[in-house]
Tab-separated table of C-alpha atoms in Angstrom:
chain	number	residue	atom	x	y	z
A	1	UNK	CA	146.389	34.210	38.825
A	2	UNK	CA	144.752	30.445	38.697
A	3	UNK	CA	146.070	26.896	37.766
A	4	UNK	CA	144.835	25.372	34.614
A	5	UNK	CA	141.457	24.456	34.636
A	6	UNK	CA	142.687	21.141	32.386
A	7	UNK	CA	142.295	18.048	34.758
A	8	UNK	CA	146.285	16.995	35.891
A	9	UNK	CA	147.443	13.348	36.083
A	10	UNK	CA	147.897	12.420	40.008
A	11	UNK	CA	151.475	12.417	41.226
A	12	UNK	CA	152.517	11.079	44.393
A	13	UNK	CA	155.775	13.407	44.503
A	14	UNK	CA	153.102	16.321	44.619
A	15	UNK	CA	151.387	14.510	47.501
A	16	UNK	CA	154.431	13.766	49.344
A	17	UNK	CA	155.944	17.462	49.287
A	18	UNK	CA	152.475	18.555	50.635
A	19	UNK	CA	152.776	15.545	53.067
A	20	UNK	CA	156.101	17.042	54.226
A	21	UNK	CA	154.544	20.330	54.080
A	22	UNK	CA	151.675	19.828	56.336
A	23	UNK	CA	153.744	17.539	59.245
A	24	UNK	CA	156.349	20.254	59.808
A	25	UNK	CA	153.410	22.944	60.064
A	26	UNK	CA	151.749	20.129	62.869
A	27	UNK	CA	155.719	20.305	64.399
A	28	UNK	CA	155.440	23.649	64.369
A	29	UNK	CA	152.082	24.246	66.336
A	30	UNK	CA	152.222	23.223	70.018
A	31	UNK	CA	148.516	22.905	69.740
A	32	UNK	CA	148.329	20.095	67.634
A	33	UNK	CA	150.407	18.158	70.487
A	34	UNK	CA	147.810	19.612	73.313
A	35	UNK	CA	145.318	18.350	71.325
A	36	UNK	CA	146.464	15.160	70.514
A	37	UNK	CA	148.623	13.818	73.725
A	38	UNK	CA	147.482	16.256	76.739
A	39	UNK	CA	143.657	16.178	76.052
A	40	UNK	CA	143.166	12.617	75.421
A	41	UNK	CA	145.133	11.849	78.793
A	42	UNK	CA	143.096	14.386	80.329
A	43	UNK	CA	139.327	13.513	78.849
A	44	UNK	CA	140.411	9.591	80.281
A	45	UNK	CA	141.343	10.494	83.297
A	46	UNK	CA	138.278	12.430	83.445
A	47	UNK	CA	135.767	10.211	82.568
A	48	UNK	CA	137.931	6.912	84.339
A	49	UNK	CA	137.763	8.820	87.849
A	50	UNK	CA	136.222	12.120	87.936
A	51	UNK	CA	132.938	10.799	86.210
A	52	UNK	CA	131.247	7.853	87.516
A	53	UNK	CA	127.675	6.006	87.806
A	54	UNK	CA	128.498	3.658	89.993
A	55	UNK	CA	126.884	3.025	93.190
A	56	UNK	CA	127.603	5.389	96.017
A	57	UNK	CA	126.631	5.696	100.011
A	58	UNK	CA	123.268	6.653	100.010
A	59	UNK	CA	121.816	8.656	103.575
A	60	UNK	CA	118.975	7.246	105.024
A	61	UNK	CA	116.661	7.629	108.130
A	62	UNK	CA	115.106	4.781	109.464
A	63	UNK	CA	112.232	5.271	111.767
A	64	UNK	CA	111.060	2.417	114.399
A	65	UNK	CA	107.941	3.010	116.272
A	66	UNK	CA	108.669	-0.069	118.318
A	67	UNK	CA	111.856	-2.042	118.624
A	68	UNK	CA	111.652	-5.530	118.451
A	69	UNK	CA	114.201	-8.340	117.550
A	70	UNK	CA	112.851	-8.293	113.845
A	71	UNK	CA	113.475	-4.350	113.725
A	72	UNK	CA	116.779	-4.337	115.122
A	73	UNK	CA	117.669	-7.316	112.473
A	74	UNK	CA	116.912	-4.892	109.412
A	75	UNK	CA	118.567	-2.249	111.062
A	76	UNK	CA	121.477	-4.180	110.915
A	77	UNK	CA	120.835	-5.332	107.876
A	78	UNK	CA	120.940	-1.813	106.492
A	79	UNK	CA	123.804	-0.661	108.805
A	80	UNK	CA	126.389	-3.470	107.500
A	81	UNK	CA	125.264	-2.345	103.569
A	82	UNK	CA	127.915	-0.453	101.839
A	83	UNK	CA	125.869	1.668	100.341
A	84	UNK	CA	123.878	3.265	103.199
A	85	UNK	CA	124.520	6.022	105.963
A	86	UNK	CA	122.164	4.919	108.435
A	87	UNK	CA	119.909	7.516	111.186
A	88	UNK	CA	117.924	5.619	113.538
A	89	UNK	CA	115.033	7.294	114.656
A	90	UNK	CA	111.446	6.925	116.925
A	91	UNK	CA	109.429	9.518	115.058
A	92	UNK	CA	109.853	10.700	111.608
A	93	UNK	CA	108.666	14.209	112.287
A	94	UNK	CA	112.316	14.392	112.958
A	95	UNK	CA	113.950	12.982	110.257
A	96	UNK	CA	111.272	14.843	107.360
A	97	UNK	CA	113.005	18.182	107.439
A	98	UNK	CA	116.497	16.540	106.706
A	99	UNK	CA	114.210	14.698	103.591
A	100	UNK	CA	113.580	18.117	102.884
A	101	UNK	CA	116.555	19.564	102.912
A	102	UNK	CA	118.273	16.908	100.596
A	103	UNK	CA	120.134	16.163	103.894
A	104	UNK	CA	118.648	12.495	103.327
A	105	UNK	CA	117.988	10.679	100.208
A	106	UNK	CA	114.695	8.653	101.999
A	107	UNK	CA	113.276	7.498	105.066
A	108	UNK	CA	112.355	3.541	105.963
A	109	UNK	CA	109.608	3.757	108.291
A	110	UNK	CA	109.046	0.423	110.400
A	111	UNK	CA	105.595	0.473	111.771
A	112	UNK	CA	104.462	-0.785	114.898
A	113	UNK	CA	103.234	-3.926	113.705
A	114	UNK	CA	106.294	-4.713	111.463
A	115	UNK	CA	107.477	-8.225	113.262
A	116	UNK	CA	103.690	-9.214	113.090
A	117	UNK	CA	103.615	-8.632	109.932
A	118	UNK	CA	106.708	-9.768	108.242
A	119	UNK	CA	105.940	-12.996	109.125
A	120	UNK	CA	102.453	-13.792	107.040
A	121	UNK	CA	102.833	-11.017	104.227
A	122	UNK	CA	104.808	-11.564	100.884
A	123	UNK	CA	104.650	-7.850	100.497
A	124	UNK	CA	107.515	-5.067	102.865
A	125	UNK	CA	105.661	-4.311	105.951
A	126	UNK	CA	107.438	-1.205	105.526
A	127	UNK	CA	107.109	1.950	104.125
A	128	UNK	CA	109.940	4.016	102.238
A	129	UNK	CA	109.913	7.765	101.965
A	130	UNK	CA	112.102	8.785	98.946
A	131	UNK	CA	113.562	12.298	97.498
A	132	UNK	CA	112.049	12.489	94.010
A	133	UNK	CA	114.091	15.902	93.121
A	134	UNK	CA	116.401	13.729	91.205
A	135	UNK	CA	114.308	10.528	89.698
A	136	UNK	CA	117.771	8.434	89.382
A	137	UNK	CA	118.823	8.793	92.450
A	138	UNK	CA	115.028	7.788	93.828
A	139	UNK	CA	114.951	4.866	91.547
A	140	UNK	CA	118.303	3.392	92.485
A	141	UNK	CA	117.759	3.613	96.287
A	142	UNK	CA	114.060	2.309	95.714
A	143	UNK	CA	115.925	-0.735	94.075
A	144	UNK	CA	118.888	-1.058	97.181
A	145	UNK	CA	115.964	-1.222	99.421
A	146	UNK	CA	114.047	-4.007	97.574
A	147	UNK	CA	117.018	-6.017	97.183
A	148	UNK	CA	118.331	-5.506	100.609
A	149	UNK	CA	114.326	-6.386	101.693
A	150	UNK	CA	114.468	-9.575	100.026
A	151	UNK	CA	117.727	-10.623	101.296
A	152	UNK	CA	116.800	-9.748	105.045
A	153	UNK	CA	113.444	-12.103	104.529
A	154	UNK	CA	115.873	-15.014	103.017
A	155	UNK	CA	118.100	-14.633	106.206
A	156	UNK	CA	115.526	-14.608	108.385
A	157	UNK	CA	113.503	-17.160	106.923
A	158	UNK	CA	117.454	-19.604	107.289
A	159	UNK	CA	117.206	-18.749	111.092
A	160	UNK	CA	113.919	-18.926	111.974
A	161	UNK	CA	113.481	-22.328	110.267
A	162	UNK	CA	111.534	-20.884	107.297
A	163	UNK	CA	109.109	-18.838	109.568
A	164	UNK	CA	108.647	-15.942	107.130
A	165	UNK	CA	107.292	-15.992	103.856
A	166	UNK	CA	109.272	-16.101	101.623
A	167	UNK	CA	108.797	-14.605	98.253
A	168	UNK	CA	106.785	-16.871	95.165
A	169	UNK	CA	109.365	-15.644	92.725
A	170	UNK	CA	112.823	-16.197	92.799
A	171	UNK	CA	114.976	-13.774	90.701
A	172	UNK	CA	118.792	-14.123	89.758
A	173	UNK	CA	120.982	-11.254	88.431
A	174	UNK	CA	123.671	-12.288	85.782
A	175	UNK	CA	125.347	-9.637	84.092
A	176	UNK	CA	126.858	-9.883	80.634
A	177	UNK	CA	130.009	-7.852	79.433
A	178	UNK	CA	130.613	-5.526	82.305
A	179	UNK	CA	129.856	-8.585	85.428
A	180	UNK	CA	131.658	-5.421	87.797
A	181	UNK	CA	129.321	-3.034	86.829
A	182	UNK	CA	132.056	-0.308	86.578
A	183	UNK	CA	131.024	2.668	84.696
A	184	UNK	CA	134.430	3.462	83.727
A	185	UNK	CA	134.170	-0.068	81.680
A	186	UNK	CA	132.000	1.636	79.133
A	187	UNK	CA	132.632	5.508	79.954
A	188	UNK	CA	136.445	4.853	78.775
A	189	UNK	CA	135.867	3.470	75.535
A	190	UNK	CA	133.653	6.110	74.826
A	191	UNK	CA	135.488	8.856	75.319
A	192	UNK	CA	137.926	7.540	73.058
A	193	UNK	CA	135.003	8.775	70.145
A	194	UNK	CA	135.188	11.919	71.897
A	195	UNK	CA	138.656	12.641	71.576
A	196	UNK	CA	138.897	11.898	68.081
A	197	UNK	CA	136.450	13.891	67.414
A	198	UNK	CA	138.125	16.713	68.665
A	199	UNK	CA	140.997	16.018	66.695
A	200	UNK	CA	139.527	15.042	63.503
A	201	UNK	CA	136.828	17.196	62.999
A	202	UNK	CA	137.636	20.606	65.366
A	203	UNK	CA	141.348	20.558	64.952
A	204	UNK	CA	141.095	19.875	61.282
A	205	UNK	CA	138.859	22.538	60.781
A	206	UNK	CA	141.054	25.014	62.474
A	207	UNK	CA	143.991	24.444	60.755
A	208	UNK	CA	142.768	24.611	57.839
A	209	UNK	CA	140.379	27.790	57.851
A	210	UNK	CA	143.898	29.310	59.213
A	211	UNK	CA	145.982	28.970	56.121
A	212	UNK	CA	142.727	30.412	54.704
A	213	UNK	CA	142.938	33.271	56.687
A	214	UNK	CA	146.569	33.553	56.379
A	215	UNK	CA	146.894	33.388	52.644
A	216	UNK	CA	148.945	30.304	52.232
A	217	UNK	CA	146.022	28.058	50.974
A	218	UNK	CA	145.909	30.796	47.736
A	219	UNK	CA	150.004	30.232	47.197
A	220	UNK	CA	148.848	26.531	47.574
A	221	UNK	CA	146.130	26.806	44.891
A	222	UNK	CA	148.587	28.374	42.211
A	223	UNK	CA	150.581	25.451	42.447
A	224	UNK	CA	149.597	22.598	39.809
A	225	UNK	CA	148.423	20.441	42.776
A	226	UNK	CA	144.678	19.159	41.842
A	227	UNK	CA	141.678	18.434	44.395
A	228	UNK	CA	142.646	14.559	45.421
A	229	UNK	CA	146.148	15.676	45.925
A	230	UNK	CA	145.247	18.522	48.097
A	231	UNK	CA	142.855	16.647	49.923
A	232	UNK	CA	145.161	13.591	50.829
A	233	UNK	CA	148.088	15.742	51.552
A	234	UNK	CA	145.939	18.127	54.078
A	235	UNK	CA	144.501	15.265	55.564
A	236	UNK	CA	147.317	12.517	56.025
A	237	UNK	CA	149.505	14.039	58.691
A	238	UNK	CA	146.323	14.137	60.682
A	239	UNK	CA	145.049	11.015	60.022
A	240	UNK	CA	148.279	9.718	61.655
A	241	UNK	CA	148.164	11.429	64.621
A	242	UNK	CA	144.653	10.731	65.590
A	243	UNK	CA	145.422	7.188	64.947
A	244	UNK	CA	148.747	7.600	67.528
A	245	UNK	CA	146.168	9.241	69.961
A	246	UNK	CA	143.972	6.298	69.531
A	247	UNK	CA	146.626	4.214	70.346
A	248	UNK	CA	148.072	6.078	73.518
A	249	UNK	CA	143.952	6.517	74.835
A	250	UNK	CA	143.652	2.466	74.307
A	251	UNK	CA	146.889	1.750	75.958
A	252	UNK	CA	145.512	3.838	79.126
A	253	UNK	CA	142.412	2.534	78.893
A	254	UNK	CA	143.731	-1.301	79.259
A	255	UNK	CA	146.772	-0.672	81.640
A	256	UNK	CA	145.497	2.664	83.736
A	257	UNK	CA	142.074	1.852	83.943
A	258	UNK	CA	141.607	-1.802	83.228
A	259	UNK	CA	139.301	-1.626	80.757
A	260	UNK	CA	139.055	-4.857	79.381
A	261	UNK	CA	139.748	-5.304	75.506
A	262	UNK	CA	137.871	-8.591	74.296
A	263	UNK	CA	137.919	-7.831	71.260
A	264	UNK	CA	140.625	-8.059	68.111
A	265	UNK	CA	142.836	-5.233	67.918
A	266	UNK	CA	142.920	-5.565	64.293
A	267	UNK	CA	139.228	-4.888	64.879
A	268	UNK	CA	139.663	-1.831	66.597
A	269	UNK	CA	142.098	-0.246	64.390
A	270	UNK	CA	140.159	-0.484	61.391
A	271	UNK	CA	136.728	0.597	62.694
A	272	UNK	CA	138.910	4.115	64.284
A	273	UNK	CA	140.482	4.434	61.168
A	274	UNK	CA	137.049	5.041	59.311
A	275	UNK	CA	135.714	7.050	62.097
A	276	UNK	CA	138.624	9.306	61.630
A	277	UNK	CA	138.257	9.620	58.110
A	278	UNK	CA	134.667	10.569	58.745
A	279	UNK	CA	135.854	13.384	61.390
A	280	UNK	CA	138.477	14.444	58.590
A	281	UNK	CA	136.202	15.161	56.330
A	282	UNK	CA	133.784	16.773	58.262
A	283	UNK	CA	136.414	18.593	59.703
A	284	UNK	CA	137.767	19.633	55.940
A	285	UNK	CA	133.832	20.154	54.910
A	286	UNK	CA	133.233	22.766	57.427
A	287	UNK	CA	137.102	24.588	57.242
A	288	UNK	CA	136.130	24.125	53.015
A	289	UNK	CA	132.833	26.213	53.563
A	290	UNK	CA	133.471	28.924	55.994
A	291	UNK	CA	137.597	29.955	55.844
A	292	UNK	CA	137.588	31.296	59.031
A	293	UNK	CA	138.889	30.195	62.307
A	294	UNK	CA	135.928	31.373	65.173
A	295	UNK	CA	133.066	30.286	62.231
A	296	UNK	CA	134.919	26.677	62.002
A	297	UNK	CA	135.357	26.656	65.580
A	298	UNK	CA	131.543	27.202	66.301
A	299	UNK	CA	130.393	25.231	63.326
A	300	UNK	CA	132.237	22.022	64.564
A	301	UNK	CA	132.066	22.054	68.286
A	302	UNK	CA	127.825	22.472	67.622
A	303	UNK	CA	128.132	19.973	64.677
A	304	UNK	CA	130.173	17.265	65.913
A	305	UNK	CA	131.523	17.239	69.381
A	306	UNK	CA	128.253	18.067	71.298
A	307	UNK	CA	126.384	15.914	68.969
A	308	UNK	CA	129.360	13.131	69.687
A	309	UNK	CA	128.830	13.816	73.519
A	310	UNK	CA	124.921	13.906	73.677
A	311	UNK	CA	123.515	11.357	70.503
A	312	UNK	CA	125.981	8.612	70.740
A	313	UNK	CA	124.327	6.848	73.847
A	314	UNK	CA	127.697	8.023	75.518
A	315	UNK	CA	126.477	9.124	78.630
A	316	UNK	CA	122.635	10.071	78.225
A	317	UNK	CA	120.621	7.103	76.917
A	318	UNK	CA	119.247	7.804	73.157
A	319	UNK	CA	115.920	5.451	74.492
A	320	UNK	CA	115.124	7.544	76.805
A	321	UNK	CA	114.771	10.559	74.389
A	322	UNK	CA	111.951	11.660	72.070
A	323	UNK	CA	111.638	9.938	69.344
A	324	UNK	CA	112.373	12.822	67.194
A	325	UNK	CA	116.012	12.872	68.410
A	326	UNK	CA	116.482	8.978	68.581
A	327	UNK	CA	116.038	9.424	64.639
A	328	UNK	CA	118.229	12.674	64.904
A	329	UNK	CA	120.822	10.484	66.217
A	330	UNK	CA	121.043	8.248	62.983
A	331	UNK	CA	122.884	11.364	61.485
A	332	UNK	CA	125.494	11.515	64.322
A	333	UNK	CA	128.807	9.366	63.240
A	334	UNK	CA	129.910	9.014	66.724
A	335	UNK	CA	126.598	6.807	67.426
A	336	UNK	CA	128.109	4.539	65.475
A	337	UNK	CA	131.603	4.327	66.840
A	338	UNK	CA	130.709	4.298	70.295
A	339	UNK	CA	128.734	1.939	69.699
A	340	UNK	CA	131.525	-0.459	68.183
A	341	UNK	CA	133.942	1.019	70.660
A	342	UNK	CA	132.022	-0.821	73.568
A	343	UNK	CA	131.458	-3.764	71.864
A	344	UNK	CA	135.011	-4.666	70.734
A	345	UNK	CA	136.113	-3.654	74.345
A	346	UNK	CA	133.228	-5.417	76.615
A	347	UNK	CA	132.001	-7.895	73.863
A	348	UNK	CA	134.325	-8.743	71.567
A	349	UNK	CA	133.932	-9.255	67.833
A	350	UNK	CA	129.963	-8.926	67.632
A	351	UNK	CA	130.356	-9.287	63.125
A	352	UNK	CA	126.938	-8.071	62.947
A	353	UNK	CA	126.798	-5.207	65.071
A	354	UNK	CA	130.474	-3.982	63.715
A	355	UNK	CA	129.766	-4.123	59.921
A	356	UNK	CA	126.557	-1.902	59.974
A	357	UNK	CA	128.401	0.461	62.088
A	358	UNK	CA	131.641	0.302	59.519
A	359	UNK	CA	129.312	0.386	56.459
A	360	UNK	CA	126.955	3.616	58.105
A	361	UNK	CA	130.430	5.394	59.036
A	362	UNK	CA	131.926	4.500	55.446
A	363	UNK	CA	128.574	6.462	53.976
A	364	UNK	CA	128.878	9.278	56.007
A	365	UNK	CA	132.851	9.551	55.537
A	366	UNK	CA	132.291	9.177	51.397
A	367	UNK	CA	129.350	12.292	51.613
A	368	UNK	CA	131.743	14.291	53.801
A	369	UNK	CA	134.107	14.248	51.169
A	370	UNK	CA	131.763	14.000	48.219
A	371	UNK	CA	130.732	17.507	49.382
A	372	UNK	CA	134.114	18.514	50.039
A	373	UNK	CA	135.275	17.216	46.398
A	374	UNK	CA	132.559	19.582	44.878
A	375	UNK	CA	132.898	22.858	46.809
A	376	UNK	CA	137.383	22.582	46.829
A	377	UNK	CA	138.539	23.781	43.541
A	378	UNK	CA	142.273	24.631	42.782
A	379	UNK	CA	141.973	28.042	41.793
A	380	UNK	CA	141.905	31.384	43.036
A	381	UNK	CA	137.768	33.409	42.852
């Protein structure tokens, strides 16, 4: 049995009684709630306070061959940081195997001639011993210890009457967008890709490969529904509720978290709505082409979400990948919306940025369904 092959005019009461169709299957299926209410609370919670880059206490060992007022100043210096466990030692033999261990992150050694030197030298009179097992780590402590360095010469130089050199350049930090440098300012937001994601393209997928499975999408097909119905009947009731869990994730994001949003709201809705209809029809694409549950599962978790999570400049930085993959990452739609994501939250309403983001989603979305438009035809092989 198979539905005319003659095209059929569109009808909105089809689309509606598929519409009422597809919401009380979604009532029906307790995952569709997990996915879109438990998980999204979950992933933010996650990413707001299990997850973080932000600086941390950082252990130490400081060596001085021979105390002098000028040593036991930087001692203090690095005693009163936040940021550093201090262990005050006379020979670093003892403090190495502790390096070694990953006991310590480095060790500051303060030679013998340090307060002769601090005084007629623009350069540390010190020398720092750091773990390079993990390079971040290394870097940022290398970093503490050249800003704390400079700060203990300005102090000195106030109460000794300029004494010490000081150094011949002057640097000052100002940070745009994120002044706190909270990592939760940018992690949030971007985890709010994430969880669309999930529900656009891996729950979509699965739902739809089921009735597949199931039989019902054959019953469907006999019906004198045509492709445009069928698509924006299948796709509606979960266009809706990603767009409620885009709502709940930003309300947690502002109140929970306080994640600043600088941007318009208007804004923010519209550039989620695309990127939902881009995971919708990916979603539908890959349910379209394989009809079965565990091959839509795989296909979308390897073809969206762990593309989402590791080309979107989410948490690993796409310039610090090969080039080969930087390009890779044009083809990722959540590179896009995590990138507009940050900037209507941190920024605001960059125009530029935000329409070559809305107009690269907007082609991806109309292939995704281009694709899905050709392969979806209402009638039983």
């Amino acid at each position: 049995m198979s539905a005319s092959s003659a095209p059929r005019p569109f009808s909105t009461r089809r689309v509606a009684g598929l519409i009422r169709k597809e919401v009380r299957q979604v009532l029906r299926d307790p995952s569709s709630f997990v996915v879109a209410i438990i998980l999204p609370a979950l992933l933010l919670f996650l990413f707001g306070y299990g997850v973080s880059f932000d600086p941390r206490h950082y252990d130490l060992g400081l060596v001085i061959e021979q105390p002098t007022p000028e040593t036991g100043s930087f001692a203090t210096s690095l005693t009163n940081s936040p940021f550093f466990d201090v262990e005050i030692s006379r020979d670093r033999r003892v403090l190495e195997p502790q390096l070694v261990a990953g006991d310590l992150h480095a060790i500051i050694v303060l030679p013998a001639s340090f307060s002769e030197e601090a005084y007629r030298r623009h350069s540390a009179p010190l020398q720092l011993i750091v773990d390079g097992a993990d390079p971040n780590t290394a870097n940022l402590v290398e970093g503490y210890i050249e800003l704390l360095w400079v700060n203990w010469l300005e102090q000195e130089s106030i109460s000794r009457g300029n004494a010490i050199a000081k150094p011949p350049i002057s640097i000052e930090h100002r940070i745009w967008f994120n002044a706190e440098l909270a990592s939760r300012n940018y992690l949030v937001p971007g985890s709010i890709a994430i969880i669309l994601t999930l529900i656009g393209s891996l729950l979509t997928a699965l739902v739809i490969a089921k009735e597949w499975e199931r039989g019902t999408m054959e019953a469907l097909l006999a019906t004198p529904i045509n492709v445009t119905e069928l698509l924006i009947g299948k796709l509606t009731p979960y266009f809706i509720l990603g767009m409620g869990s885009m709502g709940l994730s930003t309300l947690l994001a502002v109140i929970v978290f306080d994640v600043p949003l600088r941007g318009s709201l208007f804004v923010l809705v519209g550039i989620s709505a695309i990127y939902m209809l881009t995971s919708l029809g990916q979603g539908l694409l890959i349910s379209t082409l394989t009809r079965n549950q565990l091959v839509a599962a795989q296909i979308a978790i390897l073809s969206s979400f762990l593309p989402a999570f590791y080309f979107s400049n989410f948490v690993f930085e796409l310039e610090s990948m090969p080039i080969v993959l930087q390009w890779v990452s044009y083809a990722v739609p959540a590179r896009y919306f995590v990138s507009s994501l940050q900037t209507v939250f941190l920024a605001g309403d960059i125009t530029s940025i935000l329409l070559f983001n809305a107009a690269a989603l907007s082609a991806i979305a109309a292939a995704f369904f281009a694709i899905t438009l050709l392969r979806t035809r209402t009638r039983l092989d």
